[in-house]
Short mmCIF file of C-alpha atoms in Angstrom, two decimals:
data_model
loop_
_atom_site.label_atom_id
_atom_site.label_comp_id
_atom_site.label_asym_id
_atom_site.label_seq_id
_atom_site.Cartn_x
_atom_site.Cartn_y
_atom_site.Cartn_z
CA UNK M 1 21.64 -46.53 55.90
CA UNK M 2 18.41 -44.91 57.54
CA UNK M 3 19.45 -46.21 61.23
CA UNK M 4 23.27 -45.17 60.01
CA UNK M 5 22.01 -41.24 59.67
CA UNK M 6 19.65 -41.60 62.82
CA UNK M 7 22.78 -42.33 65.36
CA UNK M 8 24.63 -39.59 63.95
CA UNK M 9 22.02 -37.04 64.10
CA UNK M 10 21.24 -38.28 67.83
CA UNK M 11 24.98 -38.32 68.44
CA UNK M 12 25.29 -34.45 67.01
CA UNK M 13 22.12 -34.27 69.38
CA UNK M 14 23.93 -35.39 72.56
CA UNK M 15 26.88 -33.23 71.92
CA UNK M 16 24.96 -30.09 71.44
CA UNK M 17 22.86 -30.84 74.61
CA UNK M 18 26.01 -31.83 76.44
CA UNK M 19 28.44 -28.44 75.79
CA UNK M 20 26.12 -26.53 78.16
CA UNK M 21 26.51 -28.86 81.54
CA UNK M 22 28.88 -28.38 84.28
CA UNK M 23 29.35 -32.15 84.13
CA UNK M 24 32.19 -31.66 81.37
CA UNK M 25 33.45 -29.19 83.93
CA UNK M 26 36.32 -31.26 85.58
CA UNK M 27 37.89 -29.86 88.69
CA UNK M 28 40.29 -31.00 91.89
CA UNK M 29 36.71 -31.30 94.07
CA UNK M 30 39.55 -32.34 96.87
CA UNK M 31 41.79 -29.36 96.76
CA UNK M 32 38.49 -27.07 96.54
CA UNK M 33 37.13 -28.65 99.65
CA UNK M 34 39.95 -28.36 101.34
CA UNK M 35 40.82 -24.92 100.58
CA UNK M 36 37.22 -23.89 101.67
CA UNK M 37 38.05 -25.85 104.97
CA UNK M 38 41.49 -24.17 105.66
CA UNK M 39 40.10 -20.64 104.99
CA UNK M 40 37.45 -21.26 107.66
CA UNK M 41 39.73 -22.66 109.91
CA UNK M 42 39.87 -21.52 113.53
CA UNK M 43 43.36 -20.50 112.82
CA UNK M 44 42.85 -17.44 110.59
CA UNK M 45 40.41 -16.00 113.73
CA UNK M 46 37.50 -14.89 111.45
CA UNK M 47 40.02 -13.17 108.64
CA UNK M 48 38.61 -10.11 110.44
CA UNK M 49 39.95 -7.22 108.31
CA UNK M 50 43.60 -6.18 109.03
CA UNK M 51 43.76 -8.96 111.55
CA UNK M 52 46.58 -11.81 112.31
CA UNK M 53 44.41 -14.49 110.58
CA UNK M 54 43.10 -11.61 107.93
CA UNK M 55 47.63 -11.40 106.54
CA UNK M 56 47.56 -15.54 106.80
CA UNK M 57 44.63 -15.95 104.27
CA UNK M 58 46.24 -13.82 102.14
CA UNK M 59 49.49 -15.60 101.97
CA UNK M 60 47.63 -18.97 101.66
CA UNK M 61 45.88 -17.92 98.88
CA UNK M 62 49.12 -16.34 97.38
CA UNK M 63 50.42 -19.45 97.52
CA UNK M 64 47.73 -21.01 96.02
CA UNK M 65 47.47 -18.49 93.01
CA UNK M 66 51.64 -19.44 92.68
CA UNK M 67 51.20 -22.84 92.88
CA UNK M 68 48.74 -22.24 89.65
CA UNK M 69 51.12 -19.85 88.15
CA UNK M 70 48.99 -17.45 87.49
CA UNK M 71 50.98 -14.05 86.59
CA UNK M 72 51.83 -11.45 88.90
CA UNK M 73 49.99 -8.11 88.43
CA UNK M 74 51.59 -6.19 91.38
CA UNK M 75 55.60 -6.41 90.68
CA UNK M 76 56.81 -9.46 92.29
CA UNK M 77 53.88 -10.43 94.56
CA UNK M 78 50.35 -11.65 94.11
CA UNK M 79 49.50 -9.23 96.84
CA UNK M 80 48.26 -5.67 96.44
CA UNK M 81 48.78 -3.81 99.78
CA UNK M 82 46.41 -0.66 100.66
CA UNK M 83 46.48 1.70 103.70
CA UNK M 84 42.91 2.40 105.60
CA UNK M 85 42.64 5.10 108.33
CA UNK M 86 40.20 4.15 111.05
CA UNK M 87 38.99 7.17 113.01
CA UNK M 88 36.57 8.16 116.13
CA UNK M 89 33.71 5.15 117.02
CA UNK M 90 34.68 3.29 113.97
CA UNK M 91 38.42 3.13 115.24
CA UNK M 92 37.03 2.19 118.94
CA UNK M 93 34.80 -0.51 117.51
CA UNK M 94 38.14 -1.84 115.59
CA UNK M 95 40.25 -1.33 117.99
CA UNK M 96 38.57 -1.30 120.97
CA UNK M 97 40.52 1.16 124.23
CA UNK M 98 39.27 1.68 128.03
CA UNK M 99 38.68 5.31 129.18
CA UNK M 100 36.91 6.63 126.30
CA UNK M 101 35.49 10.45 126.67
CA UNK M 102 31.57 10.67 125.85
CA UNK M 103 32.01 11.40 122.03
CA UNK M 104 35.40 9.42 121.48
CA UNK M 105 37.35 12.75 120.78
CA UNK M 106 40.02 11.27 123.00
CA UNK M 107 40.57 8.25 120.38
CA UNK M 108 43.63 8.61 118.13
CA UNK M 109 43.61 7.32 114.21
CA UNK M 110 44.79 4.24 113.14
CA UNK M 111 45.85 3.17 109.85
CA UNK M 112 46.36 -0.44 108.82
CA UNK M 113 47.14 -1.76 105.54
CA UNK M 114 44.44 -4.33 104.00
CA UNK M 115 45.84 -6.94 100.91
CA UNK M 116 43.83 -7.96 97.77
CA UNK M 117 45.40 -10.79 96.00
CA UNK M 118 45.08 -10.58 91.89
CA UNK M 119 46.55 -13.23 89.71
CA UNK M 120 45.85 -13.21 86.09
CA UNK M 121 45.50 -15.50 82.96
CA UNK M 122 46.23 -13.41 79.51
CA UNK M 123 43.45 -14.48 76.97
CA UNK M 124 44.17 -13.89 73.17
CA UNK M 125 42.74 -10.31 73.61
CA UNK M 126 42.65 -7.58 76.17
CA UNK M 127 39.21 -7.55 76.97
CA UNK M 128 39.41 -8.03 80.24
CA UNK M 129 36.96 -10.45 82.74
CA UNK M 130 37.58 -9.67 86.44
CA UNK M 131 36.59 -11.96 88.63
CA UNK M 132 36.18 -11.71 92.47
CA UNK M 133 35.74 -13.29 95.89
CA UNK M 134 36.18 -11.24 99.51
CA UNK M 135 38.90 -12.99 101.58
CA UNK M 136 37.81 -10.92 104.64
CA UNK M 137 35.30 -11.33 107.25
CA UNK M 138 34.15 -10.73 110.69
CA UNK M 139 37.09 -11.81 112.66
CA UNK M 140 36.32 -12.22 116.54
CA UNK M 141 33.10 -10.65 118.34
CA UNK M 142 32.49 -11.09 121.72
CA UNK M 143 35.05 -13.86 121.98
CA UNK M 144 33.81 -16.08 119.24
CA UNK M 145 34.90 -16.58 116.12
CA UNK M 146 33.32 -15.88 113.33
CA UNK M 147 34.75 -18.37 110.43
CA UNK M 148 32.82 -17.10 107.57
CA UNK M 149 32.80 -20.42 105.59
CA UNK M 150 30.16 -19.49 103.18
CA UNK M 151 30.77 -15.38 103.32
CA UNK M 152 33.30 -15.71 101.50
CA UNK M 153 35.64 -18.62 102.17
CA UNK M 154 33.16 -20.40 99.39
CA UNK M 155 33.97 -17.24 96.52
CA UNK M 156 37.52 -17.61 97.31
CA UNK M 157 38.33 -21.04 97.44
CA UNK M 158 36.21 -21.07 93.99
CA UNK M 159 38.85 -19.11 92.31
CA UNK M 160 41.54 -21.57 92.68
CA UNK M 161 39.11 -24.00 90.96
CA UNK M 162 38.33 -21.49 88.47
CA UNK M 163 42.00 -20.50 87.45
CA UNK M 164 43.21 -24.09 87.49
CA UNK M 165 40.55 -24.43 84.21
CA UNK M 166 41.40 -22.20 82.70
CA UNK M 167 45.05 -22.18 82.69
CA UNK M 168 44.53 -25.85 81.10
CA UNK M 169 41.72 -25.02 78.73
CA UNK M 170 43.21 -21.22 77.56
CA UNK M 171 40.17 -17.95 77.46
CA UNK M 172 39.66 -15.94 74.94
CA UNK M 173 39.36 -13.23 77.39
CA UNK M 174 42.36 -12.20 79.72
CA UNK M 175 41.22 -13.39 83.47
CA UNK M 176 41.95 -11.74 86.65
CA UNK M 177 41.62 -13.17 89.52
CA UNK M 178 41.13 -10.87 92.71
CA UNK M 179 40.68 -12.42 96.42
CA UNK M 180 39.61 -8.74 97.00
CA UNK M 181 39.75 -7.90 100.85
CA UNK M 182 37.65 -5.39 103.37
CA UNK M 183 34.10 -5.82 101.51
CA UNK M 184 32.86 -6.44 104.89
CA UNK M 185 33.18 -2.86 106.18
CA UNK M 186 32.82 -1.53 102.76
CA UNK M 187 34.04 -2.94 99.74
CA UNK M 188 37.39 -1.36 100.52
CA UNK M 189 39.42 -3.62 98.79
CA UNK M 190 37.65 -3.81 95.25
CA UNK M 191 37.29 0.11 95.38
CA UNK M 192 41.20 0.42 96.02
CA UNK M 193 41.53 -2.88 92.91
CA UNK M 194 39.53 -0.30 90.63
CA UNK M 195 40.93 2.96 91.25
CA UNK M 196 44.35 1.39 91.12
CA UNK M 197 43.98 -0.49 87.47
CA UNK M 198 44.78 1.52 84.80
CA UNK M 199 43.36 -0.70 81.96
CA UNK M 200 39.51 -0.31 82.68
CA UNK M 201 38.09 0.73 79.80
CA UNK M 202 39.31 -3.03 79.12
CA UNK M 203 37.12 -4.48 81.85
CA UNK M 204 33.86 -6.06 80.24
CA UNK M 205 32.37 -7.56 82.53
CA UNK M 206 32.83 -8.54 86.57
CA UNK M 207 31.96 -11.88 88.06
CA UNK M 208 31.50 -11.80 91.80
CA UNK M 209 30.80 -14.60 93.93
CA UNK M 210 29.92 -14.10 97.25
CA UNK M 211 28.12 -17.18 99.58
CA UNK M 212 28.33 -20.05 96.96
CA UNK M 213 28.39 -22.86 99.31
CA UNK M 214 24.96 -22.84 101.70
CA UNK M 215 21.63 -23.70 100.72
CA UNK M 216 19.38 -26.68 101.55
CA UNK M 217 17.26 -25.95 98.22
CA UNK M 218 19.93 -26.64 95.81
CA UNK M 219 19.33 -23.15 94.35
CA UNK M 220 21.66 -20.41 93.12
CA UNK M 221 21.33 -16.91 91.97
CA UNK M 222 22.61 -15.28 88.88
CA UNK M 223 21.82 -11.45 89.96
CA UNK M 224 22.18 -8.22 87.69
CA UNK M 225 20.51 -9.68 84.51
CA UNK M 226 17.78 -6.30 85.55
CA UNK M 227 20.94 -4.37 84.88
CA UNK M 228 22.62 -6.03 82.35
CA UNK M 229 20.03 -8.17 79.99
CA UNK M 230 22.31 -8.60 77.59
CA UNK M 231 24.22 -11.36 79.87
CA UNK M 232 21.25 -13.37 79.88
CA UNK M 233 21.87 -15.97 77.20
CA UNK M 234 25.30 -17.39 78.33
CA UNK M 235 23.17 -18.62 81.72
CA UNK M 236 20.35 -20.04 79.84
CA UNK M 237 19.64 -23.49 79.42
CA UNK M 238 22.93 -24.56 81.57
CA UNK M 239 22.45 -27.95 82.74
CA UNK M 240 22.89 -28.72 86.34
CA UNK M 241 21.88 -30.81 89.27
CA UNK M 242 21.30 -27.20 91.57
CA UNK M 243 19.10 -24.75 90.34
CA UNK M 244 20.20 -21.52 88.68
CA UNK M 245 17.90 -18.48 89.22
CA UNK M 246 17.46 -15.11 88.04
CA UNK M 247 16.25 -12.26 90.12
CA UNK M 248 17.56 -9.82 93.58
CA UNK M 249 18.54 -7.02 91.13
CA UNK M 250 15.13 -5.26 90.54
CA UNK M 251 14.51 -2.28 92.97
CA UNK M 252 11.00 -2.74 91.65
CA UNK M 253 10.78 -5.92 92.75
CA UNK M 254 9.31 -6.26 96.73
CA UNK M 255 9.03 -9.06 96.95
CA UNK M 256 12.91 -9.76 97.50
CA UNK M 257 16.06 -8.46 98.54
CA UNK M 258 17.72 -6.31 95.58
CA UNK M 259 21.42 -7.13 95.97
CA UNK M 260 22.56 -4.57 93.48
CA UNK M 261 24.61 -2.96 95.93
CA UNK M 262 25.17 -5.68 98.22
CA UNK M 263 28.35 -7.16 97.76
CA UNK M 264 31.99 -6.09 95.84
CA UNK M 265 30.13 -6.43 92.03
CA UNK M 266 28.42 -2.82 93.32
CA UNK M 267 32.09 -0.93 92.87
CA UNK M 268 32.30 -2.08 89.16
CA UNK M 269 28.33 -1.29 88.95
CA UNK M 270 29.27 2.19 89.73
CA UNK M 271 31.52 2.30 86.91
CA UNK M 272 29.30 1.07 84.69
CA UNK M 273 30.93 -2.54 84.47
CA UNK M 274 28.50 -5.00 83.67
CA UNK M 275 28.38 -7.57 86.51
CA UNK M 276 26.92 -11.03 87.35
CA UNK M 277 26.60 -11.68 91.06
CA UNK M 278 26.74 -15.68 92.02
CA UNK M 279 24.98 -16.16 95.49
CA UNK M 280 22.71 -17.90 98.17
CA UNK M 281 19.93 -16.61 99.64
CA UNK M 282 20.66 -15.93 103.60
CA UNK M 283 20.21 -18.62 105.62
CA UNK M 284 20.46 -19.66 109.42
CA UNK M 285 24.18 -19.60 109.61
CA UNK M 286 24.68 -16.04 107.85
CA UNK M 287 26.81 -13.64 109.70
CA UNK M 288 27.19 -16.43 112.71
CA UNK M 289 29.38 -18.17 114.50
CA UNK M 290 28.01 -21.42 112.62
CA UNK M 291 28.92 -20.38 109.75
CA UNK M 292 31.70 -23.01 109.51
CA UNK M 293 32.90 -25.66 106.97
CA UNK M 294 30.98 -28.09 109.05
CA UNK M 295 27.63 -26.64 107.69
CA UNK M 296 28.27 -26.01 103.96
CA UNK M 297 26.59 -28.05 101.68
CA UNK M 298 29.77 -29.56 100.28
CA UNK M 299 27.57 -31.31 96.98
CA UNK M 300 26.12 -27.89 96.32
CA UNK M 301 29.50 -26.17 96.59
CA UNK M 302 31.46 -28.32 93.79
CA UNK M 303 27.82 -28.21 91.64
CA UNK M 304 27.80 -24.19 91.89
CA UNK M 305 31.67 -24.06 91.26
CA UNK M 306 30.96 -26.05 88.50
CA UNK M 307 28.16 -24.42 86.59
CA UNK M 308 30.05 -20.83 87.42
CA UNK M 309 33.05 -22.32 85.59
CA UNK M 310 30.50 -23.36 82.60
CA UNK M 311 28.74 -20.01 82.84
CA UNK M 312 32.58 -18.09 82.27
CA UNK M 313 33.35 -20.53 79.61
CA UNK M 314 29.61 -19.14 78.03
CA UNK M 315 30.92 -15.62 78.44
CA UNK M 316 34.00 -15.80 77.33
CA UNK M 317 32.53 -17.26 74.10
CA UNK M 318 29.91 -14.92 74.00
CA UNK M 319 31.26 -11.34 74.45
CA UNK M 320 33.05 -9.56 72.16
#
């Protein structure tokens, strides 16, 4: 009877200890790869911001969002259009012209219309969890492109993983999804997502991810808990083969990088969203030419897609 009771308190044991690992997470590893490895493609030219290969990621990833069937947000498309007006140097360093006078007063405006692309999952309440990736980035400079593999083909290609568990194991929380574009020249796309939603007293909390995909020391950050220590439970004790860290939020802090402000998360910061920011330190390949599929730690990527899948599942039980 004793050794009875003793395998079913060490198999109550086992199932407490394994709720809180990503290895219960199950995902298409596959289709994530390879939608990391089509992003960064030569093809899309860098997915420089209102760019050929910039409108081609966002109708791959609309596809990907229908073939998901997540719900439409933005009448019958997936994508949200938004008009930008370049003007003076910044319009000559977009859109580069010969014969330019000394204080480019001779350079016209452009406008060009940028795309976020927002899919949702309705939860069994309206409390809303937005979470976000930048399709954009640095296009072609000096005749090279610039493929952006980790920044952000990695946050992107994440939420297709993402949504795919959840539509099969069904939030709480409603999801968005948001492939937000432009946060390389300003977080113009997640700006435009926020003034545009009309719901955002709703919005309790925003989970960017932004370089999940790159580092040789199998660690990750979880940044904003300086902010926001009230989110600091759901990303304790999560079980993992790559390690989950705390810290680049605390202006205090000198000795690193506070990254408050340095990706999309900063626009729902401003409206006093909470946020968690999922990223990689900078490495060799950041903001390079090298940053291609070729040099992502492909392990690492599925391991971090994985525990930020486990870490939303925490939330989602956790908030309100």
């Amino acid at each position: 009877m004793m050794n009875t009771k003793l395998l079913f308190l060490a198999s109550i044991l086992t199932m407490l200890f394994s709720c809180n690992t990503p290895k219960n997470i199950q995902i298409d590893e596959q289709m994530l790869l390879e939608s990391i490895k089509i992003l960064s493609h030569d093809s899309l030219e860098g997915r420089g911001f209102s760019k050929v290969g910039n409108y081609k990621a966002q109708q791959f990833i609309a596809k990907r969002f229908e073939e998901i069937s997540l719900e439409k947000m933005i009448g019958d498309s997936y994508i949200q259009e938004f008009p930008y007006t370049f003007s003076g140097k910044r319009r000559l360093r977009m859109f580069p012209i010969s014969e330019v006078e000394k204080e480019a007063e001779n350079i016209p405006d452009t406008t060009v219309f940028g795309g976020n692309v927002i899919g949702k999952i309705t939860g069994k309440t309206e409390k809303t969890i937005v979470i976000t990736g930048h399709l954009d980035h640095l296009g072609i400079r000096n005749g090279q492109i610039y493929n952006g593999a980790d920044d952000d083909a990695s946050g992107t290609a994440a939420l297709f993983a993402i949504a795919s568990y959840f539509k099969k194991n069904k939030p709480n929380h409603t999801l968005i999804f948001a492939a937000v574009d432009a946060e390389e020249i300003g977080s113009l796309g997640a700006d435009y997502f926020l003034k545009k939603y009309t719901d955002k007293k709703n919005i309790i909390l925003n989970i960017n991810m932004d370089m999940i995909a790159h580092n040789d020391s199998l660690e990750l950050y979880a940044s904003g808990l300086h902010h926001y220590p009230q989110l600091k439970e759901p990303l304790q004790n999560i079980k993992s083969p790559i390690t989950l860290l705390f810290g680049h939020d605390n202006p205090n802090d000198k000795t690193k990088d506070d990254w408050t402000y340095s990706s999309d998360h900063r626009i729902f910061h401003k409206e006093k969203i909470p946020f968690i920011y999922f990223g990689v330190e900078d490495h060799k390949d950041y903001h390079k030419p090298t940053d291609t599929f070729e040099n992502i730690n492909q392990q690492f990527y599925i391991d971090a897609v994985k525990l930020i899948i486990k870490a939303i599942e925490n939330y989602d039980s956790f908030l309100e």
